[in-house]
Short mmCIF file of C-alpha atoms in Angstrom, two decimals:
data_model
loop_
_atom_site.label_atom_id
_atom_site.label_comp_id
_atom_site.label_asym_id
_atom_site.label_seq_id
_atom_site.Cartn_x
_atom_site.Cartn_y
_atom_site.Cartn_z
CA LEU H 1358 52.73 99.26 -155.14
CA PHE H 1359 55.71 97.16 -153.90
CA ILE H 1360 53.44 94.21 -152.91
CA ASP H 1361 51.57 94.32 -156.25
CA SER H 1362 54.86 94.21 -158.21
CA ASP H 1363 56.30 91.61 -155.84
CA TYR H 1364 59.27 93.82 -155.42
CA GLN H 1365 60.81 92.06 -152.45
CA ARG H 1366 63.48 94.56 -151.68
CA GLY H 1367 60.79 97.31 -151.53
CA ILE H 1368 58.72 95.22 -149.13
CA ALA H 1369 61.74 94.60 -146.82
CA TYR H 1370 62.52 98.34 -146.87
CA ILE H 1371 59.00 99.13 -145.81
CA TYR H 1372 59.18 96.63 -142.85
CA ASN H 1373 62.58 98.14 -141.89
CA GLN H 1374 61.05 101.69 -141.88
CA GLN H 1375 57.96 100.57 -140.02
CA GLY H 1376 60.20 98.97 -137.40
CA LEU H 1377 62.22 102.14 -136.94
CA ILE H 1378 59.03 104.16 -136.50
CA MET H 1379 57.90 101.71 -133.79
CA VAL H 1380 61.29 102.18 -132.03
CA GLN H 1381 60.81 105.99 -132.05
CA THR H 1382 57.41 105.57 -130.46
CA ASP H 1383 58.65 103.13 -127.77
CA ARG H 1384 56.62 100.19 -129.19
CA TYR H 1385 59.44 97.70 -129.01
CA ASP H 1386 57.46 94.52 -129.60
CA SER H 1387 55.99 95.98 -132.82
CA ALA H 1388 59.41 97.21 -133.75
CA TYR H 1389 60.81 93.66 -133.40
CA TYR H 1390 57.96 92.19 -135.45
CA TYR H 1391 58.61 94.55 -138.42
CA LEU H 1392 62.43 94.42 -138.20
CA SER H 1393 62.33 90.59 -138.10
CA LYS H 1394 59.94 90.51 -141.14
CA GLY H 1395 62.32 92.81 -143.01
CA LEU H 1396 65.34 90.76 -142.10
CA ALA H 1397 63.62 87.55 -143.34
CA VAL H 1398 62.90 89.18 -146.72
CA PHE H 1399 66.31 90.61 -147.12
CA THR H 1400 67.88 87.26 -146.25
CA SER H 1401 65.68 85.43 -148.72
CA ILE H 1402 66.78 87.63 -151.62
CA GLN H 1403 70.41 87.60 -150.37
CA ASP H 1404 70.68 91.36 -149.97
CA ALA H 1405 73.71 91.66 -147.77
CA ASN H 1406 73.50 95.41 -147.26
CA GLY H 1407 69.82 95.25 -146.23
CA THR H 1408 70.52 92.33 -143.89
CA ALA H 1409 73.42 94.09 -142.21
CA ASN H 1410 71.38 97.37 -141.74
CA ILE H 1411 68.51 95.45 -140.15
CA ASN H 1412 70.83 93.47 -137.89
CA LEU H 1413 72.33 96.80 -136.70
CA ASP H 1414 68.89 98.21 -136.10
CA LEU H 1415 67.96 95.02 -134.16
CA ALA H 1416 71.11 95.50 -132.07
CA ASP H 1417 69.97 99.04 -131.22
CA LEU H 1418 66.48 97.69 -130.35
CA TYR H 1419 67.96 95.00 -128.05
CA ILE H 1420 69.99 97.58 -126.21
CA LEU H 1421 66.82 99.54 -125.58
CA LYS H 1422 65.16 96.36 -124.28
CA GLY H 1423 68.09 95.58 -122.04
CA GLN H 1424 68.81 92.39 -123.96
CA TYR H 1425 72.59 92.83 -124.39
CA SER H 1426 73.44 89.32 -125.36
CA LYS H 1427 71.09 89.35 -128.25
CA ALA H 1428 72.25 92.89 -129.10
CA LEU H 1429 75.82 91.70 -129.40
CA VAL H 1430 74.90 88.79 -131.54
CA SER H 1431 72.99 91.00 -134.00
CA ALA H 1432 75.80 93.61 -134.00
CA GLN H 1433 78.41 90.96 -134.67
CA LYS H 1434 76.42 89.60 -137.63
CA ALA H 1435 76.13 93.12 -139.04
CA TYR H 1436 79.82 93.74 -138.50
CA ALA H 1437 80.80 90.56 -140.34
CA THR H 1438 78.60 91.44 -143.25
CA TYR H 1439 79.86 95.03 -143.48
CA ILE H 1440 83.43 93.70 -143.61
CA GLU H 1441 82.40 91.30 -146.46
CA THR H 1442 80.78 94.08 -148.48
CA GLY H 1443 83.51 96.65 -147.68
CA ASP H 1444 81.04 99.04 -146.05
CA LYS H 1445 83.42 101.14 -143.85
CA GLN H 1446 80.64 103.40 -142.66
CA GLY H 1447 78.58 100.35 -141.50
CA GLU H 1448 81.56 98.95 -139.79
CA ALA H 1449 82.22 102.18 -137.85
CA LYS H 1450 78.51 102.43 -136.81
CA THR H 1451 78.47 98.83 -135.66
CA LEU H 1452 81.63 99.37 -133.58
CA ILE H 1453 79.87 102.25 -131.91
CA ALA H 1454 76.90 100.04 -131.11
CA MET H 1455 79.18 97.28 -129.80
CA SER H 1456 80.94 99.74 -127.48
CA LYS H 1457 77.45 100.72 -126.07
CA ILE H 1458 76.58 97.08 -125.56
CA TYR H 1459 79.83 96.46 -123.78
CA THR H 1460 79.32 99.49 -121.62
CA LYS H 1461 75.81 98.26 -120.67
CA SER H 1462 77.28 94.78 -119.94
CA ASN H 1463 79.95 96.50 -117.70
CA GLN H 1464 82.81 95.28 -119.90
CA LYS H 1465 84.63 98.51 -119.60
CA GLY H 1466 87.87 97.49 -121.37
CA GLU H 1467 86.06 96.15 -124.42
CA ALA H 1468 83.72 99.12 -124.53
CA LEU H 1469 86.64 101.53 -124.56
CA LYS H 1470 88.52 99.48 -127.14
CA GLN H 1471 85.54 99.35 -129.63
CA ALA H 1472 84.79 103.01 -129.10
CA LYS H 1473 88.36 103.89 -130.01
CA ASN H 1474 88.28 101.60 -132.97
CA ALA H 1475 85.00 103.29 -134.19
CA LEU H 1476 86.65 106.73 -133.95
CA ASN H 1477 89.78 105.69 -135.73
CA LEU H 1478 87.87 104.11 -138.57
CA ALA H 1479 85.42 107.07 -138.88
CA THR H 1480 88.46 109.45 -139.00
CA ARG H 1481 90.21 107.26 -141.59
CA ILE H 1482 87.24 107.21 -143.98
CA GLY H 1483 86.57 110.96 -143.48
CA ASP H 1484 82.91 110.53 -142.59
CA LYS H 1485 82.15 113.63 -140.42
CA LYS H 1486 78.80 112.49 -139.15
CA VAL H 1487 80.01 109.04 -138.12
CA ARG H 1488 83.08 110.62 -136.54
CA GLN H 1489 80.86 113.00 -134.64
CA GLU H 1490 78.79 110.14 -133.27
CA ALA H 1491 82.05 108.14 -132.48
CA LEU H 1492 83.49 111.22 -130.61
CA ILE H 1493 80.56 111.80 -128.32
CA ASN H 1494 80.23 108.06 -127.68
CA LEU H 1495 83.94 107.73 -126.77
CA ALA H 1496 83.76 110.87 -124.53
CA LYS H 1497 80.79 109.46 -122.63
CA ILE H 1498 82.46 106.09 -122.13
CA GLU H 1499 85.68 107.80 -120.93
CA ASP H 1500 83.77 110.05 -118.56
CA MET H 1501 81.98 107.03 -117.09
CA GLN H 1502 85.30 105.39 -116.60
CA ASN H 1503 86.76 108.52 -115.00
CA ILE H 1504 89.22 109.09 -117.86
CA THR H 1505 88.49 112.75 -117.55
CA LYS H 1506 91.24 114.40 -119.54
CA ALA H 1507 90.66 112.25 -122.58
CA ALA H 1508 86.92 112.60 -122.22
CA LEU H 1509 87.26 116.46 -122.20
CA GLU H 1510 89.54 116.42 -125.22
CA HIS H 1511 87.16 114.24 -127.26
CA TYR H 1512 84.20 116.31 -126.19
CA LYS H 1513 86.05 119.50 -127.39
CA GLN H 1514 86.79 117.73 -130.70
CA TYR H 1515 83.08 116.76 -130.87
CA THR H 1516 82.03 120.39 -130.34
CA VAL H 1517 84.35 121.59 -133.10
CA LEU H 1518 83.27 119.00 -135.49
CA ASN H 1519 79.61 119.64 -134.62
CA ASP H 1520 80.15 123.32 -135.53
CA SER H 1521 81.89 122.31 -138.74
CA ILE H 1522 79.02 120.02 -139.74
CA PHE H 1523 76.51 122.77 -138.86
CA ASN H 1524 78.47 125.27 -141.04
CA ASP H 1525 78.65 122.67 -143.90
CA GLU H 1526 74.94 122.24 -143.70
CA LYS H 1527 74.24 125.95 -143.75
CA THR H 1528 76.67 126.36 -146.65
CA ARG H 1529 74.91 123.54 -148.51
CA GLN H 1530 71.50 125.10 -147.83
CA VAL H 1531 72.73 128.56 -148.99
CA THR H 1532 74.24 126.96 -152.08
CA GLU H 1533 70.98 125.12 -152.81
CA LEU H 1534 69.04 128.32 -152.32
CA ASN H 1535 71.38 130.27 -154.65
CA THR H 1536 71.09 127.48 -157.19
CA LEU H 1537 67.30 127.52 -156.88
CA TYR H 1538 67.30 131.40 -157.17
CA GLU H 1539 69.56 131.33 -160.22
CA THR H 1540 67.49 128.61 -161.86
CA GLU H 1541 64.19 130.48 -161.22
CA LYS H 1542 65.94 133.71 -162.43
CA LYS H 1543 67.00 131.92 -165.69
CA GLU H 1544 63.65 130.42 -166.08
CA LYS H 1545 62.04 133.79 -165.78
CA GLU H 1546 64.45 135.33 -168.22
CA LEU H 1547 63.80 132.48 -170.64
CA ALA H 1548 60.00 132.95 -170.21
CA PHE H 1549 60.44 136.76 -170.76
CA HIS H 1550 62.53 136.24 -173.89
CA LYS H 1551 60.10 133.59 -175.12
CA SER H 1552 57.23 136.02 -174.61
CA GLU H 1553 59.10 138.77 -176.34
CA LEU H 1554 60.00 136.48 -179.26
CA GLN H 1555 56.37 135.46 -179.56
CA LEU H 1556 55.30 139.14 -179.61
CA ARG H 1557 57.91 139.93 -182.29
CA ASN H 1558 56.75 136.97 -184.30
CA ALA H 1559 53.24 138.11 -184.00
CA GLU H 1560 54.18 141.62 -185.14
CA ILE H 1561 56.14 140.10 -188.13
CA ARG H 1562 53.15 138.00 -189.03
CA GLN H 1563 50.88 140.99 -188.82
CA LYS H 1564 53.25 143.05 -191.01
CA GLN H 1565 53.51 140.23 -193.46
CA THR H 1566 49.69 139.96 -193.53
CA VAL H 1567 49.38 143.64 -194.20
CA GLN H 1568 52.08 143.52 -196.90
CA ASN H 1569 50.48 140.50 -198.56
CA THR H 1570 47.13 142.29 -198.51
CA LEU H 1571 48.59 145.39 -200.03
CA ILE H 1572 50.45 143.39 -202.67
CA GLY H 1573 47.31 141.43 -203.37
CA GLY H 1574 45.31 144.64 -203.75
CA LEU H 1575 47.93 146.11 -206.07
CA VAL H 1576 47.96 143.03 -208.24
CA ALA H 1577 44.18 143.08 -208.38
CA MET H 1578 44.20 146.68 -209.33
CA ALA H 1579 46.79 146.11 -211.97
CA LEU H 1580 44.72 143.29 -213.46
CA ILE H 1581 41.69 145.54 -213.47
CA VAL H 1582 43.62 148.33 -215.23
CA LEU H 1583 44.95 145.86 -217.81
CA LEU H 1584 41.47 144.50 -218.39
CA ILE H 1585 40.15 148.05 -218.88
CA ILE H 1586 42.99 149.03 -221.27
CA ARG H 1587 42.49 145.83 -223.21
CA ALA H 1588 38.75 146.45 -223.41
CA TYR H 1589 39.35 149.96 -224.51
CA GLN H 1590 41.76 148.87 -227.23
CA GLN H 1591 39.37 146.23 -228.46
CA LYS H 1592 36.55 148.80 -228.52
CA LYS H 1593 38.79 151.20 -230.43
CA LYS H 1594 39.66 148.56 -232.96
CA ALA H 1595 35.99 147.69 -233.45
CA ALA H 1596 35.14 151.38 -233.97
CA ILE H 1597 37.91 151.78 -236.53
CA LEU H 1598 36.71 148.73 -238.39
CA ILE H 1599 33.17 150.03 -238.45
CA LEU H 1600 34.32 153.40 -239.79
CA ALA H 1601 36.36 151.65 -242.48
CA GLN H 1602 33.42 149.60 -243.48
CA LYS H 1603 31.22 152.62 -243.56
CA ASP H 1604 33.65 154.46 -245.84
CA GLU H 1605 33.81 151.48 -248.13
CA ILE H 1606 30.01 151.25 -248.38
CA GLU H 1607 29.73 154.96 -249.08
CA GLN H 1608 32.42 154.78 -251.78
CA LYS H 1609 30.60 151.89 -253.51
CA ASN H 1610 27.27 153.75 -253.34
CA HIS H 1611 28.90 156.70 -254.93
CA GLU H 1612 30.37 154.60 -257.72
CA LEU H 1613 27.01 153.06 -258.41
CA GLN H 1614 25.32 156.52 -258.68
CA THR H 1615 27.84 157.70 -261.16
#
């Protein structure tokens, strides 16, 4: 559908999703192929958000492949674009990726710095899921660097936040179910009222039909009675006329005889 309509953004999105699927199945070469194709399309249509997202995905892919220099270049490109577009969530996610790259490259100080920056930004924008990711990332880095007390504190915060997110999700699901239940309940009530209204209308139409039939019958009977009365009156008039004519004839005959 997207190819037929030449919808370039849709094509790029499909390439992006195919690349992510390849990453999940450990097919890194195929993942790179699709992500690169998607990046090229997003770049050609100047879609900054799409370009930044794929650069971040490429950074994650390069980390998995152990190509940390390439990973850092892609992450820096994504970070610069997110700053330009004002995407704070993207910035925080990229800082997390950069801290992982520095950790893999054994740049401990920079890794710790970017991990803290990611947590501060995620906290500032109030994004619970990104803050959750930043907390566990920072806790792991601190643990690897033997900063035990801070690692334990951040892990505790991660656990509390994880429970909060879990509860939020459950609350959301319960709310959705309640909304769905109320919606279905109202739909059933509406259907019942509609059925009841249709039944009442049918009864009213039936009564009206009976009433119209009765009225029609009464009118027909009245017409018949009127016709009978009229016929009787005309017959009576005719009989009176005949009697009058007979009397007149008899009177004239009597006069002639005398």
